[in-house]
XYZ file of C-alpha atoms in Angstrom:
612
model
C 12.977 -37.817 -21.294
C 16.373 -36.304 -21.227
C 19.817 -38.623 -20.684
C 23.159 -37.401 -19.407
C 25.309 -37.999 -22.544
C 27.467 -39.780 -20.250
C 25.888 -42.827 -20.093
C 26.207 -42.939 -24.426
C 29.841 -42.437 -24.023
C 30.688 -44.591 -21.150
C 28.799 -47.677 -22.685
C 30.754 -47.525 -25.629
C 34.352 -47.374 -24.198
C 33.496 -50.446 -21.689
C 32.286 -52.182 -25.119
C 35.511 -51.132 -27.071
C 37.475 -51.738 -24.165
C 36.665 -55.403 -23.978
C 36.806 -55.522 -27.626
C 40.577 -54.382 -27.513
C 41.765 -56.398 -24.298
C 40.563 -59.157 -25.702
C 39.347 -60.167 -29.148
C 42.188 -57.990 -30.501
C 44.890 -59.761 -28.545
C 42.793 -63.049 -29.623
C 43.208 -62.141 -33.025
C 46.656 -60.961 -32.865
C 47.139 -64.736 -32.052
C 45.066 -66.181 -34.047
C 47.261 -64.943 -37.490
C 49.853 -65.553 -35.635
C 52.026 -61.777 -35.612
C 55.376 -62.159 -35.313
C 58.090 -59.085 -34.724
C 60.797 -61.714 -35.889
C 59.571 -61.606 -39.639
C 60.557 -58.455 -42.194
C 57.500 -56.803 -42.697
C 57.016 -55.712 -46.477
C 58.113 -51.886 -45.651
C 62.102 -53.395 -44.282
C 62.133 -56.200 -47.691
C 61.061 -53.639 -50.208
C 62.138 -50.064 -48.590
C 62.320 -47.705 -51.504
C 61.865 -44.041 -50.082
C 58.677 -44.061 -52.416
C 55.870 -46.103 -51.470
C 57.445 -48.871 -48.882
C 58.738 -46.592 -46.225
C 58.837 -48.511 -42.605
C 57.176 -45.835 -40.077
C 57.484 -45.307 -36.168
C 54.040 -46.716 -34.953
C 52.951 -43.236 -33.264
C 53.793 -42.127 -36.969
C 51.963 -44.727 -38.976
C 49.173 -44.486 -36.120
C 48.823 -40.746 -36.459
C 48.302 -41.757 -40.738
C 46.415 -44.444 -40.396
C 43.774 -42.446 -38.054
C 44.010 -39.848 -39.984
C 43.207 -41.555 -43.624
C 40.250 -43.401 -42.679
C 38.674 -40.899 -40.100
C 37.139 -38.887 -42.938
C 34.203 -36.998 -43.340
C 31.454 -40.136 -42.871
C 31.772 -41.218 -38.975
C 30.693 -37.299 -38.889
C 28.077 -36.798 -41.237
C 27.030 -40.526 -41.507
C 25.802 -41.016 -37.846
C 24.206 -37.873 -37.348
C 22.268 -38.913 -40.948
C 21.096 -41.668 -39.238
C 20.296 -40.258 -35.823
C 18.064 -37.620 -36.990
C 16.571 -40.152 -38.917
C 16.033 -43.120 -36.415
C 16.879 -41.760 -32.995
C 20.481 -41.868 -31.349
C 19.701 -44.694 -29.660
C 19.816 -47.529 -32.967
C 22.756 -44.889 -34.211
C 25.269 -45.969 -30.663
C 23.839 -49.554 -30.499
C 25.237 -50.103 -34.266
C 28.328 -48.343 -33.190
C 29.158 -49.886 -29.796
C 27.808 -53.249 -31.126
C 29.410 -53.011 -34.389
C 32.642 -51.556 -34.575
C 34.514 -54.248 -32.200
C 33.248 -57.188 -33.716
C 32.844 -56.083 -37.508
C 34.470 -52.895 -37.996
C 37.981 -53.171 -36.644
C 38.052 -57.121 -37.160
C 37.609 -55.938 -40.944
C 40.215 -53.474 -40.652
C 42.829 -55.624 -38.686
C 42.480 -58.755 -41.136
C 43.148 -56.506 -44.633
C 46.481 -55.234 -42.662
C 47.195 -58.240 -41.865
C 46.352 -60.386 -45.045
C 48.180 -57.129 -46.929
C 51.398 -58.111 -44.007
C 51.635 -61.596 -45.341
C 51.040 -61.090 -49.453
C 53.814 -58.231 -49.615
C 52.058 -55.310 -48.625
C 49.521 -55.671 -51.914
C 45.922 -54.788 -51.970
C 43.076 -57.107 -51.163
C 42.351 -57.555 -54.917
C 45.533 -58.836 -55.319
C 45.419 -61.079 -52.296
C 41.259 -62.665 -53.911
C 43.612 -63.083 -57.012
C 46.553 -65.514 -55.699
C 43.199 -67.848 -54.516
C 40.690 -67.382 -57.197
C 42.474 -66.112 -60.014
C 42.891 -63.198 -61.988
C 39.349 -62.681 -63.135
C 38.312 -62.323 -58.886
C 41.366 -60.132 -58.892
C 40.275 -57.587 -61.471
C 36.621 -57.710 -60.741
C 37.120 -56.919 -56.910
C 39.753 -54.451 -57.869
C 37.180 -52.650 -60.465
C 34.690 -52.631 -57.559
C 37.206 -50.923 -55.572
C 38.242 -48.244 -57.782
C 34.471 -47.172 -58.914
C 34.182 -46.931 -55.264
C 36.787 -44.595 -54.560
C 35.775 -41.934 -57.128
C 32.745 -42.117 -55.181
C 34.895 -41.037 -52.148
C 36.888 -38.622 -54.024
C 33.370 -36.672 -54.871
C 32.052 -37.179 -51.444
C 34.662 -35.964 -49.376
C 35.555 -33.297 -52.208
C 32.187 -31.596 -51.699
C 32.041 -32.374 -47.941
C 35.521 -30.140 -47.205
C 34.750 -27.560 -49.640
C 30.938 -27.034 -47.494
C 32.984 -27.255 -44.429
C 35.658 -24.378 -45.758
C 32.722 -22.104 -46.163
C 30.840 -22.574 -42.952
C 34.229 -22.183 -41.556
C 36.764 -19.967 -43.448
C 39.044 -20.277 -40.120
C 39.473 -24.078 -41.049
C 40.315 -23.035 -44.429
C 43.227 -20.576 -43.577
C 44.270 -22.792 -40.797
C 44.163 -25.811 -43.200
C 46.474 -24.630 -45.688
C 48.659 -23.672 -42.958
C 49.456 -27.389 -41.612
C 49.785 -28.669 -45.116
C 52.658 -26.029 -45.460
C 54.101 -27.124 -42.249
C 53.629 -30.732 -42.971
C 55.505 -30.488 -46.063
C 58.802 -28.927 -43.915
C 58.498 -31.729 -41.469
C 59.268 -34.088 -44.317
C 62.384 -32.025 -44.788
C 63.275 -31.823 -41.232
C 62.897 -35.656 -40.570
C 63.606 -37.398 -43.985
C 66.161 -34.779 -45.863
C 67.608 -32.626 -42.767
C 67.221 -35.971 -40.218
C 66.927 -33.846 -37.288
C 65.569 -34.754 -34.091
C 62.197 -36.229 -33.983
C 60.960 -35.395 -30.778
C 61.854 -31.850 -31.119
C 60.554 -31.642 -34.123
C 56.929 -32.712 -33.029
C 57.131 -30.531 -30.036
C 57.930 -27.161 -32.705
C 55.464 -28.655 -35.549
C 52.372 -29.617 -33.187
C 52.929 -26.124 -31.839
C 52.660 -24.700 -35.200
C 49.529 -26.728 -35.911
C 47.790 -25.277 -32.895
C 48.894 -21.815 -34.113
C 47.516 -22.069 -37.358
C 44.211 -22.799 -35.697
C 44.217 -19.412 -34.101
C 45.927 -17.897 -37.069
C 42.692 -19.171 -38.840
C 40.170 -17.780 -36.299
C 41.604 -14.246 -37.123
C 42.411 -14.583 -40.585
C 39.271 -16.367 -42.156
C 39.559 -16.669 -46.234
C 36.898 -17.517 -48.720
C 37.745 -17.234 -52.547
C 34.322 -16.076 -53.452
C 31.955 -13.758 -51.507
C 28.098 -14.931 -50.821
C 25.312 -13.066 -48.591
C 26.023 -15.739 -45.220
C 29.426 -14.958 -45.086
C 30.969 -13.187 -42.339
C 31.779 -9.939 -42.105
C 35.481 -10.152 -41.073
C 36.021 -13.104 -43.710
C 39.244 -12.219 -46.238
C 37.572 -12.425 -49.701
C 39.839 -13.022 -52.282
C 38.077 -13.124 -55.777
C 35.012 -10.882 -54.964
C 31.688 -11.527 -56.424
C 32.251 -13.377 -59.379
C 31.926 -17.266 -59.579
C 28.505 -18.003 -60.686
C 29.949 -19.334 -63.696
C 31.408 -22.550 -61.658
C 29.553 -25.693 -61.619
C 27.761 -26.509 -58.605
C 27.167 -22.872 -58.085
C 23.450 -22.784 -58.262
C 23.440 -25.912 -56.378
C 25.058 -24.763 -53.221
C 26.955 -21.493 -53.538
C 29.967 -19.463 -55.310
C 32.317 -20.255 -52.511
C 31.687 -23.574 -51.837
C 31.779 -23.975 -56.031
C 35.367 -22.466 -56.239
C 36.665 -24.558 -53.304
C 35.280 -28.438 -54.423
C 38.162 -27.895 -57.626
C 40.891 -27.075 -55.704
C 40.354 -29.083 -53.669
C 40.327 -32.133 -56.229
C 43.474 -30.348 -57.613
C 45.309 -30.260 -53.934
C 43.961 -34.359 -53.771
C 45.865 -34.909 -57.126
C 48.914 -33.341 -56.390
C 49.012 -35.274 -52.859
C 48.580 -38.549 -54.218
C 51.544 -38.391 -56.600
C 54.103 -37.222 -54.538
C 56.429 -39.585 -52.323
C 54.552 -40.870 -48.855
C 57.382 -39.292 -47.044
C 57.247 -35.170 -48.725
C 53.414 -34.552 -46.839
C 51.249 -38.139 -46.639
C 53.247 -39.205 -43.425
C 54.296 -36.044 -42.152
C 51.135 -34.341 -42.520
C 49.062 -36.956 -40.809
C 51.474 -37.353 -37.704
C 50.895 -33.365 -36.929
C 46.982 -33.510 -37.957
C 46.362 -36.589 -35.519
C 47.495 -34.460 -32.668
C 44.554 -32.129 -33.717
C 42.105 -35.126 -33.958
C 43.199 -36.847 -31.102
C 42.894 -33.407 -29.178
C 39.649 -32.622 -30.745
C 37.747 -36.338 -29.956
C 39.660 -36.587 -27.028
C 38.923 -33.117 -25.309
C 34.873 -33.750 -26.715
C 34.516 -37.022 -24.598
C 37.032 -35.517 -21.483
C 34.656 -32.567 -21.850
C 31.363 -34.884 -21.851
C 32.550 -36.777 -18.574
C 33.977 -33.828 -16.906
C 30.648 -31.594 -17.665
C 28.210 -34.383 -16.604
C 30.259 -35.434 -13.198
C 30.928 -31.667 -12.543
C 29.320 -28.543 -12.849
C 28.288 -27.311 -16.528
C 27.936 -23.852 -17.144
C 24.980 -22.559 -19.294
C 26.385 -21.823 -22.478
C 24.391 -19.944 -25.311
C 25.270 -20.168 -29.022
C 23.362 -18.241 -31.498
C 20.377 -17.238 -29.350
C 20.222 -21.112 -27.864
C 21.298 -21.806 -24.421
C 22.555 -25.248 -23.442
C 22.305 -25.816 -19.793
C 23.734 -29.520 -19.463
C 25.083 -32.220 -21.692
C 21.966 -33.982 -21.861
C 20.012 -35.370 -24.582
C 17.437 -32.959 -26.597
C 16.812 -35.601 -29.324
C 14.166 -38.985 -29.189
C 15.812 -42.486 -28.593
C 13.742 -43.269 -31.030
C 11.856 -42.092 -33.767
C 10.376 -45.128 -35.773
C 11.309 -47.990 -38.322
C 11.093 -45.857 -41.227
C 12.367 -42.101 -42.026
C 10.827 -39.656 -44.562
C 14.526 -39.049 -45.936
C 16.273 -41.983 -45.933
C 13.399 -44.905 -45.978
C 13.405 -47.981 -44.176
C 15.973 -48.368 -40.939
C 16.969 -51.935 -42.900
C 19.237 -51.486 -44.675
C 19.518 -47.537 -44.358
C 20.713 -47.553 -40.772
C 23.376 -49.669 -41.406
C 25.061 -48.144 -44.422
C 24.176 -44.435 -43.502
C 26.203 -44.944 -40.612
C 29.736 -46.522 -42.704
C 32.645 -45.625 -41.087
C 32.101 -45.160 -37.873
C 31.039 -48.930 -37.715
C 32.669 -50.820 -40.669
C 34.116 -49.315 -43.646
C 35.418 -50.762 -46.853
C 37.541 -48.137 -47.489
C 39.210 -48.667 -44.765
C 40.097 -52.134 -46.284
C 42.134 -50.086 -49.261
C 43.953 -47.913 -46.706
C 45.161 -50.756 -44.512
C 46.262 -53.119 -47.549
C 47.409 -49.816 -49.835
C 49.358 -47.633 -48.148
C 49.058 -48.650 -44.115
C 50.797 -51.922 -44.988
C 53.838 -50.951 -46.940
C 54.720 -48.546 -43.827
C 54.465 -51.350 -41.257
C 57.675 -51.168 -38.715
C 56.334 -54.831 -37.216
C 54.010 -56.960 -37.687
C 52.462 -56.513 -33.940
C 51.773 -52.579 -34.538
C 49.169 -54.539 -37.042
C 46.843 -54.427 -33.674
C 47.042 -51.443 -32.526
C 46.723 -49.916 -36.153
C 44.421 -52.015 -37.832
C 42.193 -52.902 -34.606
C 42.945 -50.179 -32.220
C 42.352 -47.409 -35.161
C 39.172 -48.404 -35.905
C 37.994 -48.039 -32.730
C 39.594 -44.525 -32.813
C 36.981 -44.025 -35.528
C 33.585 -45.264 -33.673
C 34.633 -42.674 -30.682
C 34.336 -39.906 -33.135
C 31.324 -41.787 -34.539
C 29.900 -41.767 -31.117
C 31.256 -37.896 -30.513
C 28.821 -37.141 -33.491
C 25.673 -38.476 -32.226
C 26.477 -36.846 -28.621
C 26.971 -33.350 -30.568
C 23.469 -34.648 -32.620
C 22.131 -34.960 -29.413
C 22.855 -32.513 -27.204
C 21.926 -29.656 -30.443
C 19.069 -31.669 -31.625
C 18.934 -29.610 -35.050
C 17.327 -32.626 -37.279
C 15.413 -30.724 -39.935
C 17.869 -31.666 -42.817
C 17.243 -33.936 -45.922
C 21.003 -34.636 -47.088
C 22.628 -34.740 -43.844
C 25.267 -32.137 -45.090
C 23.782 -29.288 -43.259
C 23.130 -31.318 -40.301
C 26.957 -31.991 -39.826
C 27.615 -28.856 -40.057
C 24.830 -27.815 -37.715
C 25.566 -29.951 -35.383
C 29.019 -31.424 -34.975
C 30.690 -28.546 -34.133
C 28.456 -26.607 -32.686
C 27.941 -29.645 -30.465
C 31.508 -30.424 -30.212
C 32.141 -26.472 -28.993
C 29.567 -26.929 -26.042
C 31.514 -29.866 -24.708
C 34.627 -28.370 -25.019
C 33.192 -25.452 -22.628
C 33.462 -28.157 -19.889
C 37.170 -27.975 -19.763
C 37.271 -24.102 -19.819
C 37.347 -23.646 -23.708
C 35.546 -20.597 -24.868
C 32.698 -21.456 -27.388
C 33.751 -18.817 -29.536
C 36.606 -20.742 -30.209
C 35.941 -24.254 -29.398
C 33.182 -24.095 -32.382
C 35.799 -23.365 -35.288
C 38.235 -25.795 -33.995
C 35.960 -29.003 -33.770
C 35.583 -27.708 -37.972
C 38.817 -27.460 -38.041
C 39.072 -31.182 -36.262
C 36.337 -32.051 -39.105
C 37.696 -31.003 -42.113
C 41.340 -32.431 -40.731
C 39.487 -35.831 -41.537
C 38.517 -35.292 -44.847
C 41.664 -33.822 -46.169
C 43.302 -36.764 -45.501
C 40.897 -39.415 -46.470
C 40.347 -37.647 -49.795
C 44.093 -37.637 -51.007
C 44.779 -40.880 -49.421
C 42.275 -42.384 -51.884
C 43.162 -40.872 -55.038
C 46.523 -42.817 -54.127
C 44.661 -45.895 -53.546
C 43.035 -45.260 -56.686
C 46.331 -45.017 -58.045
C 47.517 -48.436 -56.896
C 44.494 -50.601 -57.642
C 44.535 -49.117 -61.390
C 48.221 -50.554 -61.535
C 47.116 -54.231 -60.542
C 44.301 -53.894 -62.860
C 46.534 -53.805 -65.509
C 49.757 -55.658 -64.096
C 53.240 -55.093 -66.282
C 52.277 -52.507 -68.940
C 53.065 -53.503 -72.673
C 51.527 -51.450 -75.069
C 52.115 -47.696 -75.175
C 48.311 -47.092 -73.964
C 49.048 -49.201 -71.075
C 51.852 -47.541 -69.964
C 50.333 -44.074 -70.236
C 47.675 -45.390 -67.975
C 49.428 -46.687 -65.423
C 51.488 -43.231 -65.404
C 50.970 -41.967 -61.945
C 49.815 -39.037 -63.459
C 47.384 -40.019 -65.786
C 45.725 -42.366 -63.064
C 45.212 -39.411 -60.464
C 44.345 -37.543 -62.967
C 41.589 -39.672 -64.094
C 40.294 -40.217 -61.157
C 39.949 -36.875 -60.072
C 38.151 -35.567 -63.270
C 35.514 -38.073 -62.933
C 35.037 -37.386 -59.510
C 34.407 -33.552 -60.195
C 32.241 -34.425 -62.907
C 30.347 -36.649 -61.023
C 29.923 -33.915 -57.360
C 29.147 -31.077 -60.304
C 25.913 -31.985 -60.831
C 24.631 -31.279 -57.494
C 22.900 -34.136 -56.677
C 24.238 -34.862 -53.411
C 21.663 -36.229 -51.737
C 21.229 -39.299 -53.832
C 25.225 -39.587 -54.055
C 25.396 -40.202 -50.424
C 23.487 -43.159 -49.501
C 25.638 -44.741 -53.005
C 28.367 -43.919 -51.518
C 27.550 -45.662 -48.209
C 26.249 -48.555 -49.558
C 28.936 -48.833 -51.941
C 31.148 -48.637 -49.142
C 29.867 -50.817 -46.716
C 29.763 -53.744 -49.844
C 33.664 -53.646 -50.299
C 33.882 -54.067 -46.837
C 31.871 -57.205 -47.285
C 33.938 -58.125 -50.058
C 37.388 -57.145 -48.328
C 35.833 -59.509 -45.471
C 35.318 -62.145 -48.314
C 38.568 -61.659 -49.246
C 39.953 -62.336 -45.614
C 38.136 -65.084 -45.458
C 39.562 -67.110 -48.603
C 42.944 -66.465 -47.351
C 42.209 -68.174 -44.039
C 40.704 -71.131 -45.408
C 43.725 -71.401 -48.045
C 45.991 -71.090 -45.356
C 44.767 -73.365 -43.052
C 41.664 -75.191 -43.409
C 41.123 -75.868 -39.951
C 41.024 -72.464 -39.439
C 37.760 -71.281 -37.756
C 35.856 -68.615 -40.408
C 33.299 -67.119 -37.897
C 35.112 -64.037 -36.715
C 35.040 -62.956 -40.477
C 32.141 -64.690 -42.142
C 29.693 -64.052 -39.787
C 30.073 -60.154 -40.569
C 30.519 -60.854 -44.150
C 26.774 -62.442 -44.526
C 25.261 -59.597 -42.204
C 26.971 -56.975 -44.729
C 26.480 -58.579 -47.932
C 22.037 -58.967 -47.019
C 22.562 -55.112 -45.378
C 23.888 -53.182 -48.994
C 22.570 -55.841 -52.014
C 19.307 -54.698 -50.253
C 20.642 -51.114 -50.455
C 21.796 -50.899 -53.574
C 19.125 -52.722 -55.568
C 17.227 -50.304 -53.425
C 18.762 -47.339 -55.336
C 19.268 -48.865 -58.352
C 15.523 -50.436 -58.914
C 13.708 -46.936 -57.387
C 15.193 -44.272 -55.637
C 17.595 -43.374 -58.373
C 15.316 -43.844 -61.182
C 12.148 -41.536 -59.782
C 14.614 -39.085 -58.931
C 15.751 -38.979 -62.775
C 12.293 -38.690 -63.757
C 11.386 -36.003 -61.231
C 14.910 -34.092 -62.338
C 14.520 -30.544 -62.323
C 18.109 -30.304 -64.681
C 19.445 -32.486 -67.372
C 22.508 -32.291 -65.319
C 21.349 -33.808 -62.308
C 18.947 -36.539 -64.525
C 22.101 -38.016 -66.113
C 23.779 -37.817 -62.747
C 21.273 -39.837 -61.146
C 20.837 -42.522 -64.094
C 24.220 -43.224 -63.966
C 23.899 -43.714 -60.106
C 21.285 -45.849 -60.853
C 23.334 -48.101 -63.523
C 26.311 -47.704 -60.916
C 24.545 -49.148 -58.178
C 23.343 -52.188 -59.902
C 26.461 -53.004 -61.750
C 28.375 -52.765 -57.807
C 25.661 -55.082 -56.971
C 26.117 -57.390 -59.578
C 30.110 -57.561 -59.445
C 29.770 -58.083 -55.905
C 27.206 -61.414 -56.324
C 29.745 -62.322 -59.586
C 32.362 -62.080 -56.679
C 30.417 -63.621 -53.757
C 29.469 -66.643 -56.167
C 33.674 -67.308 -57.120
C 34.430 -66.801 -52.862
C 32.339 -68.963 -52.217
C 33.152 -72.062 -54.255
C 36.455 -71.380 -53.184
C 35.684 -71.921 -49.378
C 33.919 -74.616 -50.455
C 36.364 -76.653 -52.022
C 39.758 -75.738 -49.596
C 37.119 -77.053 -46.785
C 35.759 -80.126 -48.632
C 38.234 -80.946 -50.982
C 41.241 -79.836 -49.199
C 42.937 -77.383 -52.477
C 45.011 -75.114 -51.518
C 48.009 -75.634 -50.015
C 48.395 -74.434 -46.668
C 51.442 -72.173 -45.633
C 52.438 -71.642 -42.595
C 53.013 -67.858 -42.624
C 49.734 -67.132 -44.465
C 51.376 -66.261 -47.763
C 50.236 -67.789 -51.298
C 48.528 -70.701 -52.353
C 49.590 -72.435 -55.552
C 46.472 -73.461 -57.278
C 44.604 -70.576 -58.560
C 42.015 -70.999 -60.675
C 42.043 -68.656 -63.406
């Protein structure tokens, strides 16, 4: 039976709003935010990395870094696979009281340990073997993302070669904002009114200029070309097509280059002006999804398919175990990463997020209110799933693309927006996501490869703690690792992988509490870090013990063999450094509760008897 999309939407903003009114504000308390302190961008401001940011500013980055590519793709993964219904309830459910508590306490353990990462915080408590092993986690993890969200934009440029022109468009223009409000220090204000306006422009320079670098038979006819036929010499080309081949490097290259220039030059600048497109994009879906159920909605027909009302075309439910992705535990719960809970999310907030702070109470609106940012678009993906009800897909690539802005084009009808040009902007909105998210964590990368080693002292140290030679590391294994092909075994790693640092980064949280004060009460963080860490060991051993493994043996290429053994060996070692880790966490708990170590401080900062 069909269901207004309405009710989907509306249940999940009274559930966030709650969330926000009051578990936020109970948090905010609760680790005690204070605007009276210097947060670590004001003590260590050095026009590089610790830059303090207007909160709309840091917002608009924040949103835009961890909003990638997953809440997108991962949701409408799991609702073709389960049924929208489990795919909201883990959102709605989820995101207040794991997802954006998770978020909130790595920005604000980061705040109080000098804006450094959460491996460096499970360091100062359980010494530097904890550091370097979560740390190690975290950095396999994001050359996952890197390959991920490479291959995800570089699809997305060639369904959409408008979101390709338009995308290198705002990158251009995000680089002179930097100018005009760090070199030039002009007016703010006016310069977001003429920059935002410039972003929207590019969007319809896009729709009339589309650019691919390769040409394929299912491109457009009006599409700019720019290398002809060639190509089929790239990797990946076989595997999904000349175009899409061409992009995924540049794309890497454009993530490299991002990563090692100042936060001020495009990372801040260029997410301000993008979040205006998100926010306009996830905000005009859900106006467009109240306003078109309420209202009147006018048929609208896309590609010989006519939607007469924002109503649900898809089952609630489709069964306890899916064809393509296997049992709904544990694959419901790490298909569906960031629009729930997110452990990259953890490496944003404590990397760059917290080194940017202005105060210490934009921590709650950032940390908590930004990750419920992310389950709206979460739950904007599974309304678009919905409403198109395309579910014949295996990797959940396609889907996306299928679905999301098609989806996301009929809602936008509602408030008068043709769907000739709603479409290409929701892809635009999409790949707005991933950009950021993918450069962002090359940077990341960046960081937790510098703690790994601490103060350089040989030569072959210091060459790998170059800012160069780190992005550039990461990057080429990330290429090497999307070039096989084999993306639909990389994805569920990825998730799982994903959704395991967030247990860990909720570990983390939780050690600092308990070292701060050990009357502190541990539920609000260790009652999501048990559900996560039985959700992705299950996952990963999962992959590691037999779908990774058959799928080698069943290989069609050497290629995409080797690609999957080393998933498999991946998987299992993530698993094993996060029990390794989970073991040392939890004999520190136990002794700060039983035994009283750890000195407690009163602003949450370091303990002094780290076990090493």
């Amino acid at each position: 039976m069909a269901t207004s999309i309405i009710w989907m939407v509306l249940g999940v903003l009274a559930l966030f709003s709650v969330g926000y009114l009051g578990y936020s504000r109970y948090l905010a308390r609760f680790v005690e935010l204070d605007d009276s302190r210097d947060t670590p961008a004001h003590k260590y401001e050095d026009g590089q990395e610790y830059v303090p940011a207007k909160k709309t500013v840091l917002l608009g980055h924040h949103y835009s870094s961890i909003a990638g590519g997953a809440p997108i793709v991962g949701p409408i993964t799991a609702g073709a696979a389960f049924g929208w219904l489990p795919a909201v309830l883990w959102i709605a459910i989820g995101n207040p009281i794991l997802g954006a508590v998770h978020d909130f306490m790595s920005l604000s353990g980061s705040l109080r340990h000098e804006g450094k990462s959460i491996g460096y915080i499970m360091g100062e408590y359980v010494g530097e073997r904890g550091k370097n092993m979560l740390l190690w986690f975290a950095f396999l993890t994001i050359i996952l993302v890197i390959a991920v969200f490479a291959l995800v934009v570089a699809v997305v440029f060639d369904a959409f070669p408008s979101a390709a022109t338009a995308s290198v468009l705002y990158i251009m223009l995000a680089l002179v904002f930097g100018v005009w409000l760090y070199q030039l220090d002009l007016p703010f204000l006016v310069g977001t009114v003429i920059f935002v306006a410039g972003v929207f422009a590019s969007v319809w320079v896009g729709i009339q200029y589309p650019v691919a670098l390769f040409s394929h038979p299912e491109l457009a006819s009006d599409v700019i070309v720019l290398f002809g036929d060639g190509g089929s010499w790239l990797p990946l080309a076989s595997a999904q097509n000349v175009n899409v081949a061409a992009w995924v490097p540049i794309i890497v290259v454009y993530a490299f280059v991002a990563s090692v220039l100042p936060v001020w030059t495009l990372l801040q600048p260029r997410d301000y002006l993008s979040s205006f497109l998100l926010y306009a994009g996830v905000g005009g879906m859900v106006v467009g999804i109240i306003l078109g159920s309420l209202g009147t909605f006018d048929p609208v027909t896309v590609d010989g398919t006519t939607y007469s009302a924002l109503e649900t075309q898809l089952p609630a439910f489709t069964g306890f175990v899916s064809d393509s992705l296997g049992p709904i535990f544990p694959f419901l719960f790490v298909t569906i990463a960031c629009g729930t809970i997110s452990g990259f999310h953890s490496l944003v907030s404590s990397g760059t997020t917290a080194k940017q702070l202005n105060t210490e109470s934009d921590a709650r609106v950032i940390g908590y209110g930004g990750m419920l940012g992310e389950g709206l678009l979460a739950t904007t993906a599974v309304a678009a799933l919905a409403i198109v009800a395309t579910t014949e897909f295996s990797s959940g690539l396609a889907g996306a693309l299928a679905n999301f802005p098609t989806g996301g084009g009929v809602m936008l009808t509602s408030l008068g927006v043709p769907a000739t040009y709603g479409i290409p902007f929701i892809g635009l909105v999409f790949v707005s996501f991933l950009l950021t998210s993918t450069d962002t964590a090359v940077r990341l990368g960046r960081y937790m490869f510098e703690e790994i080693i601490g103060t350089p002292e040989t030569s072959a140290q210091k060459t790998a703690t170059n800012r160069y030679v780190n992005a550039g590391i990461q990057c080429v294994l990330a290429y090497v690792l999307v070039a096989s092909g084999t993306w639909g075994s990389l994805w569920p790693l990825f998730g799982s992988a994903n959704q395991l640092l967030a247990a860990l980064a909720l570990l983390t949280a939780t050690i600092w509490l308990v070292n701060w004060d050990d009357d502190k009460q541990l539920l609000s963080t260790g009652g999501p870090l048990v559900l996560m860490f039985a959700v992705t060991i299950v996952a990963l051993l999962w992959i590691g013990l037999l779908r990774a493994p058959t799928g080698a043996l069943n290989a069609d290429t050497t290629a995409e063999a080797i690609s999957l053994a080393v998933q498999s060996i991946l998987s299992l070692v993530l698993a094993g450094l996060a029990l390794a880790l989970a073991r040392i966490g939890y004999r520190n708990i136990s002794s700060a509760r039983s035994e009283q170590t750890g000195r407690p401080v009163a602003d949450g900062g370091e303990a002094d008897d780290a076990d090493d």
